[in-house]
């Protein structure tokens, strides 16, 4: 591999292969001191390289090169350790593009911390509840940032890091559906919360069951796979037993109709009433 550009003592852009005139075969290599006392045109042996970064466009390679040239080496170490930990947690290898996205994010996050500018993610609750493993990766990154900078890093930053891993595993419409699902669960929970004028105990079993039911209900709705078992009589009985839960479900029905142009089946309505009754009765009792 022939050096085409030296970014710093530890990072260089090299051309791989026999045709060193082709820009498409450029990659970034990293290793402690790999470019020290070397110059453009020198060769580097593969055994001397700790990590290579292969990006799918020259624009991304130039962007990553700029970041590597203008951020501290310890920030790259935060990214590397976070990704290594994240791959173990989600049991999946990520693309080198994540190094670029995450380094860009962490570099900017640390600059914000230095200015005491805290940005709260609008998906904070959804990520913590729906993607606990990804959130754990974010918390690990927060710990690394605090160790490297000596500054306190709020857990809100963990959500932003988690989203990088979530987004990398979803493409196009899948990512849109994931975001829409989280927002829909949040909206329905808000309807329940304000109808009954109460705050939820988010660690309670009944609350977790409700959220889980809502997740699967929304997935079925997106796939047009409404759950039906023709339990119309059961639905009528539950309406009589729990009129407030039924009143709340009517609000959810209107929301679903307006937002998605879909109707709740009798069975979906019945199960929603049961979950709502269970969680609200427990909360009111507390």
PDB file of C-alpha atoms in Angstrom:
ATOM      1  CA  UNK A   1       0.000   0.000   0.000  1.00  0.00           C
ATOM      2  CA  UNK A   2       1.337   3.392  -1.062  1.00  0.00           C
ATOM      3  CA  UNK A   3       0.765   6.553   0.998  1.00  0.00           C
ATOM      4  CA  UNK A   4      -1.135   9.213  -0.960  1.00  0.00           C
ATOM      5  CA  UNK A   5      -1.809  11.587   1.939  1.00  0.00           C
ATOM      6  CA  UNK A   6      -0.637  11.860   5.548  1.00  0.00           C
ATOM      7  CA  UNK A   7      -3.313  13.119   7.932  1.00  0.00           C
ATOM      8  CA  UNK A   8      -1.290  12.881  11.138  1.00  0.00           C
ATOM      9  CA  UNK A   9       1.271  10.565  12.740  1.00  0.00           C
ATOM     10  CA  UNK A  10      -1.361   7.876  13.236  1.00  0.00           C
ATOM     11  CA  UNK A  11      -3.545   8.167  10.123  1.00  0.00           C
ATOM     12  CA  UNK A  12      -2.889   8.144   6.398  1.00  0.00           C
ATOM     13  CA  UNK A  13      -4.737   7.674   3.132  1.00  0.00           C
ATOM     14  CA  UNK A  14      -3.231   4.906   1.035  1.00  0.00           C
ATOM     15  CA  UNK A  15      -3.798   3.478  -2.406  1.00  0.00           C
ATOM     16  CA  UNK A  16      -4.313  -0.246  -2.420  1.00  0.00           C
ATOM     17  CA  UNK A  17      -3.642  -2.453  -5.424  1.00  0.00           C
ATOM     18  CA  UNK A  18      -1.409  -2.248  -8.444  1.00  0.00           C
ATOM     19  CA  UNK A  19      -3.225   0.694 -10.067  1.00  0.00           C
ATOM     20  CA  UNK A  20      -2.238   3.539  -7.757  1.00  0.00           C
ATOM     21  CA  UNK A  21      -3.617   6.138 -10.201  1.00  0.00           C
ATOM     22  CA  UNK A  22      -7.246   5.170  -9.474  1.00  0.00           C
ATOM     23  CA  UNK A  23      -8.926   7.248  -6.776  1.00  0.00           C
ATOM     24  CA  UNK A  24     -11.532   4.562  -6.097  1.00  0.00           C
ATOM     25  CA  UNK A  25      -9.020   2.266  -4.412  1.00  0.00           C
ATOM     26  CA  UNK A  26      -8.094   4.753  -1.663  1.00  0.00           C
ATOM     27  CA  UNK A  27      -8.630   3.718   1.939  1.00  0.00           C
ATOM     28  CA  UNK A  28      -7.819   5.248   5.310  1.00  0.00           C
ATOM     29  CA  UNK A  29      -5.453   3.370   7.609  1.00  0.00           C
ATOM     30  CA  UNK A  30      -4.871   3.863  11.315  1.00  0.00           C
ATOM     31  CA  UNK A  31      -2.153   2.670  13.654  1.00  0.00           C
ATOM     32  CA  UNK A  32      -0.063   4.358  16.345  1.00  0.00           C
ATOM     33  CA  UNK A  33       2.861   6.063  14.586  1.00  0.00           C
ATOM     34  CA  UNK A  34       2.044   4.489  11.215  1.00  0.00           C
ATOM     35  CA  UNK A  35       2.851   7.712   9.328  1.00  0.00           C
ATOM     36  CA  UNK A  36       5.609   8.993  11.621  1.00  0.00           C
ATOM     37  CA  UNK A  37       8.727   9.897   9.604  1.00  0.00           C
ATOM     38  CA  UNK A  38       7.019   8.674   6.420  1.00  0.00           C
ATOM     39  CA  UNK A  39       6.148  10.725   3.352  1.00  0.00           C
ATOM     40  CA  UNK A  40       3.781  10.540   0.382  1.00  0.00           C
ATOM     41  CA  UNK A  41       4.845   7.721  -1.931  1.00  0.00           C
ATOM     42  CA  UNK A  42       6.238   5.510   0.835  1.00  0.00           C
ATOM     43  CA  UNK A  43       4.780   2.057   1.282  1.00  0.00           C
ATOM     44  CA  UNK A  44       3.100   0.614   4.380  1.00  0.00           C
ATOM     45  CA  UNK A  45       2.916  -3.085   5.122  1.00  0.00           C
ATOM     46  CA  UNK A  46      -0.457  -4.535   6.074  1.00  0.00           C
ATOM     47  CA  UNK A  47       0.971  -6.050   9.254  1.00  0.00           C
ATOM     48  CA  UNK A  48       1.774  -2.513  10.484  1.00  0.00           C
ATOM     49  CA  UNK A  49      -1.876  -1.402  10.224  1.00  0.00           C
ATOM     50  CA  UNK A  50      -4.255  -1.645  13.162  1.00  0.00           C
ATOM     51  CA  UNK A  51      -7.459  -0.550  11.409  1.00  0.00           C
ATOM     52  CA  UNK A  52      -8.569   0.257   7.865  1.00  0.00           C
ATOM     53  CA  UNK A  53     -11.612   2.324   6.898  1.00  0.00           C
ATOM     54  CA  UNK A  54     -13.222   1.618   3.528  1.00  0.00           C
ATOM     55  CA  UNK A  55     -15.882   4.160   2.514  1.00  0.00           C
ATOM     56  CA  UNK A  56     -18.113   3.847  -0.536  1.00  0.00           C
ATOM     57  CA  UNK A  57     -17.558   7.310  -2.003  1.00  0.00           C
ATOM     58  CA  UNK A  58     -14.745   9.787  -2.360  1.00  0.00           C
ATOM     59  CA  UNK A  59     -16.857  12.500  -0.691  1.00  0.00           C
ATOM     60  CA  UNK A  60     -17.201  10.393   2.458  1.00  0.00           C
ATOM     61  CA  UNK A  61     -13.500   9.583   2.400  1.00  0.00           C
ATOM     62  CA  UNK A  62     -12.633  13.284   2.178  1.00  0.00           C
ATOM     63  CA  UNK A  63     -15.064  14.123   4.998  1.00  0.00           C
ATOM     64  CA  UNK A  64     -13.617  11.403   7.234  1.00  0.00           C
ATOM     65  CA  UNK A  65     -10.106  12.527   6.349  1.00  0.00           C
ATOM     66  CA  UNK A  66     -10.950  16.083   7.415  1.00  0.00           C
ATOM     67  CA  UNK A  67     -12.400  14.865  10.706  1.00  0.00           C
ATOM     68  CA  UNK A  68      -9.390  12.687  11.452  1.00  0.00           C
ATOM     69  CA  UNK A  69      -7.077  15.599  10.718  1.00  0.00           C
ATOM     70  CA  UNK A  70      -8.956  17.994  13.000  1.00  0.00           C
ATOM     71  CA  UNK A  71     -10.060  15.902  15.982  1.00  0.00           C
ATOM     72  CA  UNK A  72      -8.052  14.443  18.822  1.00  0.00           C
ATOM     73  CA  UNK A  73      -6.884  10.854  18.640  1.00  0.00           C
ATOM     74  CA  UNK A  74      -8.726  10.054  21.893  1.00  0.00           C
ATOM     75  CA  UNK A  75     -12.016  10.920  20.179  1.00  0.00           C
ATOM     76  CA  UNK A  76     -11.320   8.265  17.551  1.00  0.00           C
ATOM     77  CA  UNK A  77     -10.573   5.858  20.382  1.00  0.00           C
ATOM     78  CA  UNK A  78     -13.996   6.641  21.880  1.00  0.00           C
ATOM     79  CA  UNK A  79     -15.588   5.818  18.530  1.00  0.00           C
ATOM     80  CA  UNK A  80     -13.553   2.640  18.039  1.00  0.00           C
ATOM     81  CA  UNK A  81     -14.285   1.312  21.530  1.00  0.00           C
ATOM     82  CA  UNK A  82     -17.974   2.223  21.233  1.00  0.00           C
ATOM     83  CA  UNK A  83     -18.329   0.382  17.930  1.00  0.00           C
ATOM     84  CA  UNK A  84     -16.415  -2.659  19.177  1.00  0.00           C
ATOM     85  CA  UNK A  85     -18.705  -2.776  22.218  1.00  0.00           C
ATOM     86  CA  UNK A  86     -21.791  -2.126  20.074  1.00  0.00           C
ATOM     87  CA  UNK A  87     -21.005  -4.974  17.683  1.00  0.00           C
ATOM     88  CA  UNK A  88     -20.856  -7.354  20.645  1.00  0.00           C
ATOM     89  CA  UNK A  89     -24.146  -6.070  22.040  1.00  0.00           C
ATOM     90  CA  UNK A  90     -26.149  -6.244  18.797  1.00  0.00           C
ATOM     91  CA  UNK A  91     -24.109  -9.240  17.540  1.00  0.00           C
ATOM     92  CA  UNK A  92     -23.649  -7.706  14.128  1.00  0.00           C
ATOM     93  CA  UNK A  93     -20.753  -6.102  12.266  1.00  0.00           C
ATOM     94  CA  UNK A  94     -21.321  -2.499  11.213  1.00  0.00           C
ATOM     95  CA  UNK A  95     -20.078  -0.694   8.127  1.00  0.00           C
ATOM     96  CA  UNK A  96     -17.117   1.676   8.217  1.00  0.00           C
ATOM     97  CA  UNK A  97     -19.547   4.507   7.507  1.00  0.00           C
ATOM     98  CA  UNK A  98     -20.558   4.358  11.174  1.00  0.00           C
ATOM     99  CA  UNK A  99     -17.017   5.424  12.174  1.00  0.00           C
ATOM    100  CA  UNK A 100     -17.468   8.562  10.086  1.00  0.00           C
ATOM    101  CA  UNK A 101     -20.982   9.319  11.411  1.00  0.00           C
ATOM    102  CA  UNK A 102     -20.082   8.622  15.027  1.00  0.00           C
ATOM    103  CA  UNK A 103     -16.799  10.563  14.975  1.00  0.00           C
ATOM    104  CA  UNK A 104     -18.624  13.522  13.480  1.00  0.00           C
ATOM    105  CA  UNK A 105     -21.279  13.267  16.184  1.00  0.00           C
ATOM    106  CA  UNK A 106     -18.926  12.817  19.151  1.00  0.00           C
ATOM    107  CA  UNK A 107     -16.599  15.593  18.017  1.00  0.00           C
ATOM    108  CA  UNK A 108     -19.576  17.978  17.861  1.00  0.00           C
ATOM    109  CA  UNK A 109     -21.069  16.635  21.128  1.00  0.00           C
ATOM    110  CA  UNK A 110     -17.854  17.348  23.035  1.00  0.00           C
ATOM    111  CA  UNK A 111     -17.741  20.876  21.621  1.00  0.00           C
ATOM    112  CA  UNK A 112     -21.321  21.359  22.849  1.00  0.00           C
ATOM    113  CA  UNK A 113     -20.403  20.028  26.290  1.00  0.00           C
ATOM    114  CA  UNK A 114     -17.561  22.513  26.493  1.00  0.00           C
ATOM    115  CA  UNK A 115     -20.093  25.291  25.846  1.00  0.00           C
ATOM    116  CA  UNK A 116     -22.605  23.688  28.269  1.00  0.00           C
ATOM    117  CA  UNK A 117     -25.125  23.274  25.457  1.00  0.00           C
ATOM    118  CA  UNK A 118     -27.328  20.248  26.191  1.00  0.00           C
ATOM    119  CA  UNK A 119     -29.609  18.982  23.422  1.00  0.00           C
ATOM    120  CA  UNK A 120     -32.462  16.688  24.477  1.00  0.00           C
ATOM    121  CA  UNK A 121     -33.562  14.135  21.887  1.00  0.00           C
ATOM    122  CA  UNK A 122     -37.322  14.126  21.139  1.00  0.00           C
ATOM    123  CA  UNK A 123     -37.098  10.303  21.028  1.00  0.00           C
ATOM    124  CA  UNK A 124     -35.478   9.939  24.448  1.00  0.00           C
ATOM    125  CA  UNK A 125     -38.254   7.859  26.001  1.00  0.00           C
ATOM    126  CA  UNK A 126     -38.865   5.738  22.909  1.00  0.00           C
ATOM    127  CA  UNK A 127     -35.215   4.727  22.486  1.00  0.00           C
ATOM    128  CA  UNK A 128     -34.798   3.816  26.158  1.00  0.00           C
ATOM    129  CA  UNK A 129     -37.947   1.698  26.138  1.00  0.00           C
ATOM    130  CA  UNK A 130     -37.933   0.111  22.668  1.00  0.00           C
ATOM    131  CA  UNK A 131     -34.172  -0.258  22.117  1.00  0.00           C
ATOM    132  CA  UNK A 132     -32.593  -0.954  25.526  1.00  0.00           C
ATOM    133  CA  UNK A 133     -29.553  -2.721  23.999  1.00  0.00           C
ATOM    134  CA  UNK A 134     -28.824   0.210  21.698  1.00  0.00           C
ATOM    135  CA  UNK A 135     -29.317   2.600  24.608  1.00  0.00           C
ATOM    136  CA  UNK A 136     -26.775   0.561  26.582  1.00  0.00           C
ATOM    137  CA  UNK A 137     -24.277   1.216  23.783  1.00  0.00           C
ATOM    138  CA  UNK A 138     -25.012   4.931  24.101  1.00  0.00           C
ATOM    139  CA  UNK A 139     -24.418   4.835  27.855  1.00  0.00           C
ATOM    140  CA  UNK A 140     -21.074   3.127  27.230  1.00  0.00           C
ATOM    141  CA  UNK A 141     -20.106   5.960  24.857  1.00  0.00           C
ATOM    142  CA  UNK A 142     -21.149   8.526  27.484  1.00  0.00           C
ATOM    143  CA  UNK A 143     -18.840   6.847  30.020  1.00  0.00           C
ATOM    144  CA  UNK A 144     -15.950   6.947  27.534  1.00  0.00           C
ATOM    145  CA  UNK A 145     -16.577  10.632  26.803  1.00  0.00           C
ATOM    146  CA  UNK A 146     -16.524  11.460  30.511  1.00  0.00           C
ATOM    147  CA  UNK A 147     -13.292   9.516  31.023  1.00  0.00           C
ATOM    148  CA  UNK A 148     -11.601  11.203  28.046  1.00  0.00           C
ATOM    149  CA  UNK A 149     -12.724  14.772  28.751  1.00  0.00           C
ATOM    150  CA  UNK A 150     -13.252  14.895  32.507  1.00  0.00           C
ATOM    151  CA  UNK A 151     -16.614  16.554  31.876  1.00  0.00           C
ATOM    152  CA  UNK A 152     -20.012  15.265  32.977  1.00  0.00           C
ATOM    153  CA  UNK A 153     -21.934  14.025  29.939  1.00  0.00           C
ATOM    154  CA  UNK A 154     -25.747  13.803  30.278  1.00  0.00           C
ATOM    155  CA  UNK A 155     -27.539  10.568  29.418  1.00  0.00           C
ATOM    156  CA  UNK A 156     -29.434  12.418  26.682  1.00  0.00           C
ATOM    157  CA  UNK A 157     -26.283  11.970  24.627  1.00  0.00           C
ATOM    158  CA  UNK A 158     -26.669   8.181  24.950  1.00  0.00           C
ATOM    159  CA  UNK A 159     -29.922   8.384  22.987  1.00  0.00           C
ATOM    160  CA  UNK A 160     -28.240  10.185  20.097  1.00  0.00           C
ATOM    161  CA  UNK A 161     -25.452   7.588  19.942  1.00  0.00           C
ATOM    162  CA  UNK A 162     -28.017   4.767  20.122  1.00  0.00           C
ATOM    163  CA  UNK A 163     -29.893   6.226  17.143  1.00  0.00           C
ATOM    164  CA  UNK A 164     -26.768   5.893  14.993  1.00  0.00           C
ATOM    165  CA  UNK A 165     -26.777   2.137  15.599  1.00  0.00           C
ATOM    166  CA  UNK A 166     -30.559   1.870  15.163  1.00  0.00           C
ATOM    167  CA  UNK A 167     -30.540   3.802  11.886  1.00  0.00           C
ATOM    168  CA  UNK A 168     -27.688   1.731  10.532  1.00  0.00           C
ATOM    169  CA  UNK A 169     -29.787  -1.426  10.935  1.00  0.00           C
ATOM    170  CA  UNK A 170     -32.815   0.037   9.181  1.00  0.00           C
ATOM    171  CA  UNK A 171     -32.989   1.276   5.615  1.00  0.00           C
ATOM    172  CA  UNK A 172     -35.395   3.606   3.864  1.00  0.00           C
ATOM    173  CA  UNK A 173     -39.017   2.791   4.609  1.00  0.00           C
ATOM    174  CA  UNK A 174     -38.013   0.511   7.517  1.00  0.00           C
ATOM    175  CA  UNK A 175     -36.386   3.458   9.272  1.00  0.00           C
ATOM    176  CA  UNK A 176     -39.414   5.655   8.586  1.00  0.00           C
ATOM    177  CA  UNK A 177     -41.722   2.970  10.010  1.00  0.00           C
ATOM    178  CA  UNK A 178     -39.545   2.562  13.096  1.00  0.00           C
ATOM    179  CA  UNK A 179     -39.687   6.284  13.821  1.00  0.00           C
ATOM    180  CA  UNK A 180     -43.412   6.429  13.093  1.00  0.00           C
ATOM    181  CA  UNK A 181     -44.071   3.451  15.360  1.00  0.00           C
ATOM    182  CA  UNK A 182     -42.252   5.079  18.287  1.00  0.00           C
ATOM    183  CA  UNK A 183     -44.115   8.347  17.756  1.00  0.00           C
ATOM    184  CA  UNK A 184     -47.465   6.513  17.537  1.00  0.00           C
ATOM    185  CA  UNK A 185     -46.886   4.661  20.811  1.00  0.00           C
ATOM    186  CA  UNK A 186     -45.989   7.965  22.443  1.00  0.00           C
ATOM    187  CA  UNK A 187     -49.152   9.612  21.079  1.00  0.00           C
ATOM    188  CA  UNK A 188     -51.453   6.817  22.303  1.00  0.00           C
ATOM    189  CA  UNK A 189     -49.829   6.825  25.744  1.00  0.00           C
ATOM    190  CA  UNK A 190     -50.397  10.587  25.886  1.00  0.00           C
ATOM    191  CA  UNK A 191     -54.083  10.080  25.066  1.00  0.00           C
ATOM    192  CA  UNK A 192     -54.393   7.598  27.950  1.00  0.00           C
ATOM    193  CA  UNK A 193     -52.390   9.785  30.312  1.00  0.00           C
ATOM    194  CA  UNK A 194     -54.454  12.922  29.719  1.00  0.00           C
ATOM    195  CA  UNK A 195     -57.786  11.095  29.615  1.00  0.00           C
ATOM    196  CA  UNK A 196     -57.212   9.694  33.108  1.00  0.00           C
ATOM    197  CA  UNK A 197     -55.136  12.671  34.322  1.00  0.00           C
ATOM    198  CA  UNK A 198     -52.367  10.533  35.761  1.00  0.00           C
ATOM    199  CA  UNK A 199     -48.663   9.827  35.389  1.00  0.00           C
ATOM    200  CA  UNK A 200     -47.524   6.286  34.691  1.00  0.00           C
ATOM    201  CA  UNK A 201     -45.199   4.223  36.838  1.00  0.00           C
ATOM    202  CA  UNK A 202     -42.968   3.266  33.916  1.00  0.00           C
ATOM    203  CA  UNK A 203     -41.297   0.379  35.717  1.00  0.00           C
ATOM    204  CA  UNK A 204     -44.561  -1.387  36.582  1.00  0.00           C
ATOM    205  CA  UNK A 205     -45.426  -4.715  34.950  1.00  0.00           C
ATOM    206  CA  UNK A 206     -48.827  -3.472  33.780  1.00  0.00           C
ATOM    207  CA  UNK A 207     -47.279  -0.447  32.078  1.00  0.00           C
ATOM    208  CA  UNK A 208     -44.658  -2.573  30.315  1.00  0.00           C
ATOM    209  CA  UNK A 209     -47.407  -4.944  29.164  1.00  0.00           C
ATOM    210  CA  UNK A 210     -49.404  -2.014  27.792  1.00  0.00           C
ATOM    211  CA  UNK A 211     -46.425  -0.629  25.878  1.00  0.00           C
ATOM    212  CA  UNK A 212     -45.592  -4.077  24.490  1.00  0.00           C
ATOM    213  CA  UNK A 213     -49.200  -4.554  23.363  1.00  0.00           C
ATOM    214  CA  UNK A 214     -49.178  -1.140  21.680  1.00  0.00           C
ATOM    215  CA  UNK A 215     -45.964  -1.988  19.842  1.00  0.00           C
ATOM    216  CA  UNK A 216     -47.396  -5.189  18.386  1.00  0.00           C
ATOM    217  CA  UNK A 217     -50.739  -3.554  17.701  1.00  0.00           C
ATOM    218  CA  UNK A 218     -49.044  -0.805  15.660  1.00  0.00           C
ATOM    219  CA  UNK A 219     -46.853  -3.293  13.784  1.00  0.00           C
ATOM    220  CA  UNK A 220     -49.981  -5.256  12.844  1.00  0.00           C
ATOM    221  CA  UNK A 221     -51.689  -2.042  11.793  1.00  0.00           C
ATOM    222  CA  UNK A 222     -48.772  -1.021   9.560  1.00  0.00           C
ATOM    223  CA  UNK A 223     -48.843  -4.491   7.973  1.00  0.00           C
ATOM    224  CA  UNK A 224     -52.640  -4.513   7.642  1.00  0.00           C
ATOM    225  CA  UNK A 225     -52.794  -7.612   9.842  1.00  0.00           C
ATOM    226  CA  UNK A 226     -55.503  -6.638  12.337  1.00  0.00           C
ATOM    227  CA  UNK A 227     -56.031  -9.193  15.093  1.00  0.00           C
ATOM    228  CA  UNK A 228     -59.568 -10.623  14.901  1.00  0.00           C
ATOM    229  CA  UNK A 229     -61.229 -13.561  16.608  1.00  0.00           C
ATOM    230  CA  UNK A 230     -64.864 -12.378  16.413  1.00  0.00           C
ATOM    231  CA  UNK A 231     -65.136 -11.816  20.180  1.00  0.00           C
ATOM    232  CA  UNK A 232     -67.900  -9.214  19.778  1.00  0.00           C
ATOM    233  CA  UNK A 233     -69.752 -10.354  22.912  1.00  0.00           C
ATOM    234  CA  UNK A 234     -66.557 -10.080  24.974  1.00  0.00           C
ATOM    235  CA  UNK A 235     -66.123  -6.544  23.659  1.00  0.00           C
ATOM    236  CA  UNK A 236     -69.650  -5.600  24.782  1.00  0.00           C
ATOM    237  CA  UNK A 237     -69.065  -7.021  28.250  1.00  0.00           C
ATOM    238  CA  UNK A 238     -65.770  -5.132  28.681  1.00  0.00           C
ATOM    239  CA  UNK A 239     -67.425  -1.881  27.598  1.00  0.00           C
ATOM    240  CA  UNK A 240     -70.021  -2.293  30.364  1.00  0.00           C
ATOM    241  CA  UNK A 241     -67.456  -3.282  32.995  1.00  0.00           C
ATOM    242  CA  UNK A 242     -64.956  -0.501  32.199  1.00  0.00           C
ATOM    243  CA  UNK A 243     -66.799   2.523  30.731  1.00  0.00           C
ATOM    244  CA  UNK A 244     -63.859   4.920  31.297  1.00  0.00           C
ATOM    245  CA  UNK A 245     -61.468   2.589  29.479  1.00  0.00           C
ATOM    246  CA  UNK A 246     -64.011   2.373  26.651  1.00  0.00           C
ATOM    247  CA  UNK A 247     -64.271   6.180  26.528  1.00  0.00           C
ATOM    248  CA  UNK A 248     -60.472   6.402  26.296  1.00  0.00           C
ATOM    249  CA  UNK A 249     -60.330   3.777  23.519  1.00  0.00           C
ATOM    250  CA  UNK A 250     -62.861   5.834  21.547  1.00  0.00           C
ATOM    251  CA  UNK A 251     -60.328   8.682  21.568  1.00  0.00           C
ATOM    252  CA  UNK A 252     -57.629   6.276  20.402  1.00  0.00           C
ATOM    253  CA  UNK A 253     -59.997   5.074  17.651  1.00  0.00           C
ATOM    254  CA  UNK A 254     -60.411   8.636  16.379  1.00  0.00           C
ATOM    255  CA  UNK A 255     -56.646   9.189  16.503  1.00  0.00           C
ATOM    256  CA  UNK A 256     -55.967   5.993  14.511  1.00  0.00           C
ATOM    257  CA  UNK A 257     -58.659   6.846  11.975  1.00  0.00           C
ATOM    258  CA  UNK A 258     -57.355  10.394  11.449  1.00  0.00           C
ATOM    259  CA  UNK A 259     -53.658   9.484  11.428  1.00  0.00           C
ATOM    260  CA  UNK A 260     -53.751   6.205   9.478  1.00  0.00           C
ATOM    261  CA  UNK A 261     -57.213   5.939   7.911  1.00  0.00           C
ATOM    262  CA  UNK A 262     -57.711   2.607   9.658  1.00  0.00           C
ATOM    263  CA  UNK A 263     -60.377   1.256  11.999  1.00  0.00           C
ATOM    264  CA  UNK A 264     -59.853  -0.654  15.252  1.00  0.00           C
ATOM    265  CA  UNK A 265     -61.290  -4.163  15.162  1.00  0.00           C
ATOM    266  CA  UNK A 266     -63.557  -5.290  18.016  1.00  0.00           C
ATOM    267  CA  UNK A 267     -60.768  -7.526  19.284  1.00  0.00           C
ATOM    268  CA  UNK A 268     -58.086  -4.836  19.223  1.00  0.00           C
ATOM    269  CA  UNK A 269     -60.496  -2.546  21.026  1.00  0.00           C
ATOM    270  CA  UNK A 270     -61.231  -5.168  23.680  1.00  0.00           C
ATOM    271  CA  UNK A 271     -57.586  -5.899  24.423  1.00  0.00           C
ATOM    272  CA  UNK A 272     -56.782  -2.190  24.566  1.00  0.00           C
ATOM    273  CA  UNK A 273     -59.582  -1.660  27.102  1.00  0.00           C
ATOM    274  CA  UNK A 274     -58.254  -4.493  29.269  1.00  0.00           C
ATOM    275  CA  UNK A 275     -54.674  -3.188  29.236  1.00  0.00           C
ATOM    276  CA  UNK A 276     -55.807   0.384  29.884  1.00  0.00           C
ATOM    277  CA  UNK A 277     -58.071  -0.670  32.747  1.00  0.00           C
ATOM    278  CA  UNK A 278     -55.280  -2.710  34.323  1.00  0.00           C
ATOM    279  CA  UNK A 279     -52.631  -0.001  34.158  1.00  0.00           C
ATOM    280  CA  UNK A 280     -54.895   2.913  35.125  1.00  0.00           C
ATOM    281  CA  UNK A 281     -56.510   1.075  38.027  1.00  0.00           C
ATOM    282  CA  UNK A 282     -53.028   0.302  39.407  1.00  0.00           C
ATOM    283  CA  UNK A 283     -51.827   3.892  38.931  1.00  0.00           C
ATOM    284  CA  UNK A 284     -54.922   5.388  40.557  1.00  0.00           C
ATOM    285  CA  UNK A 285     -54.513   2.965  43.459  1.00  0.00           C
ATOM    286  CA  UNK A 286     -50.924   4.123  43.952  1.00  0.00           C
TER     287      UNK A 286
END
